[in-house]
């Protein structure tokens, strides 16, 4: 059981690290999206501060559409799949180097 827990923890850590690495790389190439995400985060930070919260709530995080969409799309762009993926009705072809 302990071995399986370690495997799951390490696998989850690696997946998260890879997703964030690719996301940051993509954001470095597209400053307009960086700006959009920063503005969105600042807006929700101001709302949280106004309510007296030091942290975002789950509702705040779910409402950050630019951030959520970037986190959802990035794994599809750089995943190891060979088939198209779909986000709603939009087809996202697999990444080809």
Tab-separated table of N, CA and C in Angstrom:
chain	number	residue	atom	x	y	z
A	1	UNK	N	0.826	-1.188	0.000
A	1	UNK	CA	0.000	0.000	0.000
A	1	UNK	C	0.878	1.263	0.000
A	2	UNK	N	1.907	1.254	0.826
A	2	UNK	CA	2.784	2.418	0.896
A	2	UNK	C	3.465	2.687	-0.450
A	3	UNK	N	3.897	1.620	-1.115
A	3	UNK	CA	4.520	1.762	-2.427
A	3	UNK	C	3.577	2.360	-3.454
A	4	UNK	N	2.318	1.941	-3.416
A	4	UNK	CA	1.325	2.478	-4.346
A	4	UNK	C	1.051	3.952	-4.048
A	5	UNK	N	0.994	4.295	-2.769
A	5	UNK	CA	0.763	5.697	-2.409
A	5	UNK	C	1.913	6.569	-2.897
A	6	UNK	N	3.139	6.081	-2.759
A	6	UNK	CA	4.291	6.843	-3.241
A	6	UNK	C	4.249	6.999	-4.756
A	7	UNK	N	3.873	5.939	-5.451
A	7	UNK	CA	3.781	6.011	-6.916
A	7	UNK	C	2.742	7.031	-7.350
A	8	UNK	N	1.582	7.006	-6.719
A	8	UNK	CA	0.518	7.958	-7.066
A	8	UNK	C	0.926	9.390	-6.748
A	9	UNK	N	1.577	9.573	-5.616
A	9	UNK	CA	2.017	10.915	-5.240
A	9	UNK	C	3.047	11.439	-6.234
A	10	UNK	N	4.022	10.626	-6.573
A	10	UNK	CA	5.047	11.059	-7.520
A	10	UNK	C	4.467	11.267	-8.909
A	11	UNK	N	3.579	10.402	-9.341
A	11	UNK	CA	2.948	10.549	-10.662
A	11	UNK	C	2.128	11.831	-10.704
A	12	UNK	N	1.387	12.103	-9.663
A	12	UNK	CA	0.588	13.335	-9.613
A	12	UNK	C	1.469	14.567	-9.591
A	13	UNK	N	2.563	14.493	-8.864
A	13	UNK	CA	3.501	15.610	-8.787
A	13	UNK	C	4.115	15.893	-10.156
A	14	UNK	N	4.518	14.834	-10.840
A	14	UNK	CA	5.143	14.995	-12.153
A	14	UNK	C	4.154	15.566	-13.171
A	15	UNK	N	2.933	15.069	-13.151
A	15	UNK	CA	1.909	15.563	-14.072
A	15	UNK	C	1.644	17.043	-13.843
A	16	UNK	N	1.503	17.436	-12.596
A	16	UNK	CA	1.270	18.845	-12.264
A	16	UNK	C	2.455	19.699	-12.690
A	17	UNK	N	3.651	19.242	-12.404
A	17	UNK	CA	4.851	19.995	-12.772
A	17	UNK	C	4.963	20.152	-14.293
A	18	UNK	N	4.676	19.082	-15.034
A	18	UNK	CA	4.732	19.158	-16.499
A	18	UNK	C	3.692	20.132	-17.036
A	19	UNK	N	2.476	20.047	-16.525
A	19	UNK	CA	1.419	20.953	-16.980
A	19	UNK	C	1.800	22.401	-16.728
A	20	UNK	N	2.276	22.695	-15.519
A	20	UNK	CA	2.651	24.074	-15.201
A	20	UNK	C	3.851	24.538	-16.020
A	21	UNK	N	4.799	23.646	-16.270
A	21	UNK	CA	5.964	24.017	-17.090
A	21	UNK	C	5.542	24.394	-18.507
A	22	UNK	N	4.706	23.556	-19.113
A	22	UNK	CA	4.241	23.854	-20.472
A	22	UNK	C	3.374	25.103	-20.489
A	23	UNK	N	2.546	25.269	-19.472
A	23	UNK	CA	1.691	26.461	-19.405
A	23	UNK	C	2.538	27.722	-19.309
A	24	UNK	N	3.540	27.715	-18.452
A	24	UNK	CA	4.397	28.897	-18.318
A	24	UNK	C	5.174	29.163	-19.604
A	25	UNK	N	5.594	28.106	-20.276
A	25	UNK	CA	6.297	28.289	-21.545
A	25	UNK	C	5.364	28.923	-22.591
A	26	UNK	N	4.144	28.419	-22.672
A	26	UNK	CA	3.175	28.997	-23.608
A	26	UNK	C	2.870	30.449	-23.262
A	27	UNK	N	2.720	30.737	-21.977
A	27	UNK	CA	2.446	32.121	-21.568
A	27	UNK	C	3.609	33.041	-21.912
A	28	UNK	N	4.835	32.534	-21.855
A	28	UNK	CA	5.988	33.361	-22.206
A	28	UNK	C	5.971	33.745	-23.682
A	29	UNK	N	5.339	32.907	-24.498
A	29	UNK	CA	5.241	33.189	-25.937
A	29	UNK	C	4.044	34.068	-26.284
A	30	UNK	N	3.101	34.203	-25.347
A	30	UNK	CA	1.870	34.945	-25.614
A	30	UNK	C	1.568	35.932	-24.478
A	31	UNK	N	2.261	37.078	-24.483
A	31	UNK	CA	2.095	38.037	-23.385
A	31	UNK	C	0.661	38.544	-23.224
A	32	UNK	N	-0.118	38.514	-24.302
A	32	UNK	CA	-1.502	38.986	-24.200
A	32	UNK	C	-2.310	38.094	-23.252
A	33	UNK	N	-2.007	36.798	-23.231
A	33	UNK	CA	-2.700	35.893	-22.314
A	33	UNK	C	-2.183	36.057	-20.887
A	34	UNK	N	-0.892	36.349	-20.758
A	34	UNK	CA	-0.357	36.653	-19.430
A	34	UNK	C	-1.102	37.838	-18.828
A	35	UNK	N	-1.253	38.871	-19.628
A	35	UNK	CA	-1.935	40.078	-19.169
A	35	UNK	C	-3.373	39.772	-18.781
A	36	UNK	N	-4.052	39.020	-19.610
A	36	UNK	CA	-5.450	38.674	-19.328
A	36	UNK	C	-5.580	37.884	-18.021
A	37	UNK	N	-4.685	36.916	-17.830
A	37	UNK	CA	-4.739	36.110	-16.611
A	37	UNK	C	-4.375	36.936	-15.381
A	38	UNK	N	-3.378	37.804	-15.506
A	38	UNK	CA	-3.011	38.676	-14.374
A	38	UNK	C	-4.174	39.574	-13.976
A	39	UNK	N	-4.833	40.164	-14.963
A	39	UNK	CA	-5.976	41.038	-14.674
A	39	UNK	C	-7.093	40.261	-13.984
A	40	UNK	N	-7.344	39.058	-14.460
A	40	UNK	CA	-8.381	38.227	-13.861
A	40	UNK	C	-8.033	37.900	-12.402
A	41	UNK	N	-6.801	37.521	-12.158
A	41	UNK	CA	-6.379	37.190	-10.790
A	41	UNK	C	-6.455	38.421	-9.896
A	42	UNK	N	-6.015	39.579	-10.406
A	42	UNK	CA	-6.097	40.815	-9.613
A	42	UNK	C	-7.543	41.164	-9.268
A	43	UNK	N	-8.440	40.970	-10.215
A	43	UNK	CA	-9.863	41.252	-9.973
A	43	UNK	C	-10.400	40.370	-8.854
A	44	UNK	N	-10.099	39.097	-8.910
A	44	UNK	CA	-10.592	38.183	-7.872
A	44	UNK	C	-9.872	38.394	-6.547
A	45	UNK	N	-8.602	38.814	-6.585
A	45	UNK	CA	-7.885	39.140	-5.345
A	45	UNK	C	-8.561	40.330	-4.666
A	46	UNK	N	-8.944	41.352	-5.459
A	46	UNK	CA	-9.627	42.520	-4.897
A	46	UNK	C	-10.969	42.123	-4.279
A	47	UNK	N	-11.706	41.228	-4.952
A	47	UNK	CA	-12.988	40.758	-4.408
A	47	UNK	C	-12.778	40.024	-3.088
A	48	UNK	N	-11.747	39.176	-3.026
A	48	UNK	CA	-11.462	38.431	-1.803
A	48	UNK	C	-11.069	39.380	-0.679
A	49	UNK	N	-10.252	40.359	-0.987
A	49	UNK	CA	-9.828	41.332	0.020
A	49	UNK	C	-11.013	42.138	0.527
A	50	UNK	N	-11.906	42.527	-0.377
A	50	UNK	CA	-13.102	43.273	0.008
A	50	UNK	C	-13.974	42.474	0.971
A	51	UNK	N	-14.056	41.173	0.754
A	51	UNK	CA	-14.838	40.308	1.656
A	51	UNK	C	-14.107	40.026	2.959
A	52	UNK	N	-12.826	40.383	3.015
A	52	UNK	CA	-12.040	40.128	4.215
A	52	UNK	C	-11.339	38.788	4.195
A	53	UNK	N	-11.284	38.143	3.028
A	53	UNK	CA	-10.622	36.844	2.905
A	53	UNK	C	-9.161	37.033	2.505
A	54	UNK	N	-8.306	36.202	3.063
A	54	UNK	CA	-6.894	36.226	2.698
A	54	UNK	C	-6.617	35.300	1.515
A	55	UNK	N	-7.556	34.385	1.244
A	55	UNK	CA	-7.370	33.401	0.170
A	55	UNK	C	-8.594	33.379	-0.741
A	56	UNK	N	-8.362	32.827	-1.927
A	56	UNK	CA	-9.474	32.630	-2.845
A	56	UNK	C	-10.362	31.504	-2.339
A	57	UNK	N	-11.654	31.603	-2.643
A	57	UNK	CA	-12.561	30.498	-2.355
A	57	UNK	C	-12.599	29.579	-3.584
A	58	UNK	N	-13.199	28.422	-3.426
A	58	UNK	CA	-13.369	27.506	-4.561
A	58	UNK	C	-14.203	28.186	-5.643
A	59	UNK	N	-15.222	28.931	-5.244
A	59	UNK	CA	-16.045	29.651	-6.226
A	59	UNK	C	-15.219	30.672	-6.996
A	60	UNK	N	-14.304	31.369	-6.303
A	60	UNK	CA	-13.419	32.313	-6.986
A	60	UNK	C	-12.593	31.585	-8.042
A	61	UNK	N	-11.985	30.494	-7.631
A	61	UNK	CA	-11.122	29.750	-8.557
A	61	UNK	C	-11.907	29.219	-9.752
A	62	UNK	N	-13.111	28.706	-9.501
A	62	UNK	CA	-13.944	28.198	-10.602
A	62	UNK	C	-14.372	29.313	-11.548
A	63	UNK	N	-14.443	30.536	-11.057
A	63	UNK	CA	-14.899	31.660	-11.881
A	63	UNK	C	-13.777	32.306	-12.691
A	64	UNK	N	-12.550	31.920	-12.458
A	64	UNK	CA	-11.417	32.471	-13.217
A	64	UNK	C	-11.318	31.737	-14.549
A	65	UNK	N	-12.100	32.166	-15.511
A	65	UNK	CA	-12.216	31.427	-16.762
A	65	UNK	C	-10.916	31.359	-17.563
A	66	UNK	N	-10.152	32.440	-17.602
A	66	UNK	CA	-8.899	32.414	-18.366
A	66	UNK	C	-7.912	31.432	-17.743
A	67	UNK	N	-7.816	31.447	-16.428
A	67	UNK	CA	-6.893	30.549	-15.727
A	67	UNK	C	-7.347	29.097	-15.887
A	68	UNK	N	-8.625	28.840	-15.650
A	68	UNK	CA	-9.157	27.481	-15.747
A	68	UNK	C	-9.007	26.935	-17.161
A	69	UNK	N	-9.345	27.745	-18.151
A	69	UNK	CA	-9.228	27.279	-19.538
A	69	UNK	C	-7.788	26.976	-19.923
A	70	UNK	N	-6.859	27.799	-19.481
A	70	UNK	CA	-5.444	27.546	-19.783
A	70	UNK	C	-4.990	26.231	-19.165
A	71	UNK	N	-5.393	25.977	-17.934
A	71	UNK	CA	-5.007	24.724	-17.271
A	71	UNK	C	-5.658	23.508	-17.925
A	72	UNK	N	-6.855	23.685	-18.486
A	72	UNK	CA	-7.529	22.567	-19.144
A	72	UNK	C	-6.941	22.268	-20.518
A	73	UNK	N	-6.565	23.290	-21.257
A	73	UNK	CA	-6.113	23.114	-22.636
A	73	UNK	C	-4.647	22.679	-22.719
A	74	UNK	N	-3.816	23.167	-21.834
A	74	UNK	CA	-2.371	22.897	-21.921
A	74	UNK	C	-2.025	21.406	-21.992
A	75	UNK	N	-2.608	20.540	-21.158
A	75	UNK	CA	-2.262	19.117	-21.278
A	75	UNK	C	-2.628	18.518	-22.634
A	76	UNK	N	-3.672	19.033	-23.270
A	76	UNK	CA	-4.061	18.519	-24.582
A	76	UNK	C	-3.073	18.948	-25.657
A	77	UNK	N	-2.478	20.115	-25.480
A	77	UNK	CA	-1.512	20.592	-26.469
A	77	UNK	C	-0.217	19.811	-26.425
A	78	UNK	N	0.172	19.378	-25.230
A	78	UNK	CA	1.476	18.735	-25.076
A	78	UNK	C	1.387	17.329	-24.509
A	79	UNK	N	0.221	16.751	-24.543
A	79	UNK	CA	0.057	15.388	-24.053
A	79	UNK	C	0.657	14.382	-25.016
A	80	UNK	N	0.589	13.144	-24.648
A	80	UNK	CA	1.177	12.088	-25.461
A	80	UNK	C	0.111	11.331	-26.248
A	81	UNK	N	-0.937	12.008	-26.612
A	81	UNK	CA	-2.006	11.327	-27.346
A	81	UNK	C	-1.843	11.543	-28.846
A	82	UNK	N	-2.467	10.694	-29.619
A	82	UNK	CA	-2.391	10.794	-31.076
A	82	UNK	C	-3.742	11.108	-31.707
A	83	UNK	N	-4.731	11.410	-30.894
A	83	UNK	CA	-6.064	11.684	-31.420
A	83	UNK	C	-6.489	13.089	-31.038
A	84	UNK	N	-7.456	13.611	-31.776
A	84	UNK	CA	-8.000	14.922	-31.454
A	84	UNK	C	-8.715	14.865	-30.114
A	85	UNK	N	-8.653	15.960	-29.399
A	85	UNK	CA	-9.397	16.125	-28.161
A	85	UNK	C	-10.408	17.231	-28.387
A	86	UNK	N	-11.400	17.289	-27.548
A	86	UNK	CA	-12.440	18.296	-27.708
A	86	UNK	C	-12.654	19.054	-26.416
A	87	UNK	N	-12.766	20.371	-26.543
A	87	UNK	CA	-13.160	21.245	-25.460
A	87	UNK	C	-14.467	21.866	-25.932
A	88	UNK	N	-15.570	21.326	-25.434
A	88	UNK	CA	-16.871	21.696	-25.982
A	88	UNK	C	-16.956	21.164	-27.397
A	89	UNK	N	-17.251	22.037	-28.348
A	89	UNK	CA	-17.330	21.641	-29.753
A	89	UNK	C	-16.024	21.906	-30.510
A	90	UNK	N	-15.022	22.436	-29.818
A	90	UNK	CA	-13.763	22.793	-30.469
A	90	UNK	C	-12.799	21.612	-30.467
A	91	UNK	N	-12.345	21.239	-31.664
A	91	UNK	CA	-11.381	20.150	-31.804
A	91	UNK	C	-9.984	20.682	-31.551
A	92	UNK	N	-9.234	19.985	-30.708
A	92	UNK	CA	-7.843	20.352	-30.420
A	92	UNK	C	-6.976	19.191	-30.920
A	93	UNK	N	-6.275	19.392	-32.041
A	93	UNK	CA	-5.455	18.295	-32.575
A	93	UNK	C	-4.269	18.019	-31.664
A	94	UNK	N	-3.728	16.813	-31.723
A	94	UNK	CA	-2.550	16.512	-30.898
A	94	UNK	C	-1.358	17.353	-31.341
A	95	UNK	N	-0.501	17.650	-30.398
A	95	UNK	CA	0.687	18.453	-30.702
A	95	UNK	C	1.648	17.662	-31.570
A	96	UNK	N	2.126	18.283	-32.583
A	96	UNK	CA	3.128	17.671	-33.456
A	96	UNK	C	4.357	18.585	-33.471
A	97	UNK	N	5.519	18.066	-33.092
A	97	UNK	CA	6.738	18.925	-33.098
A	97	UNK	C	7.104	19.381	-34.486
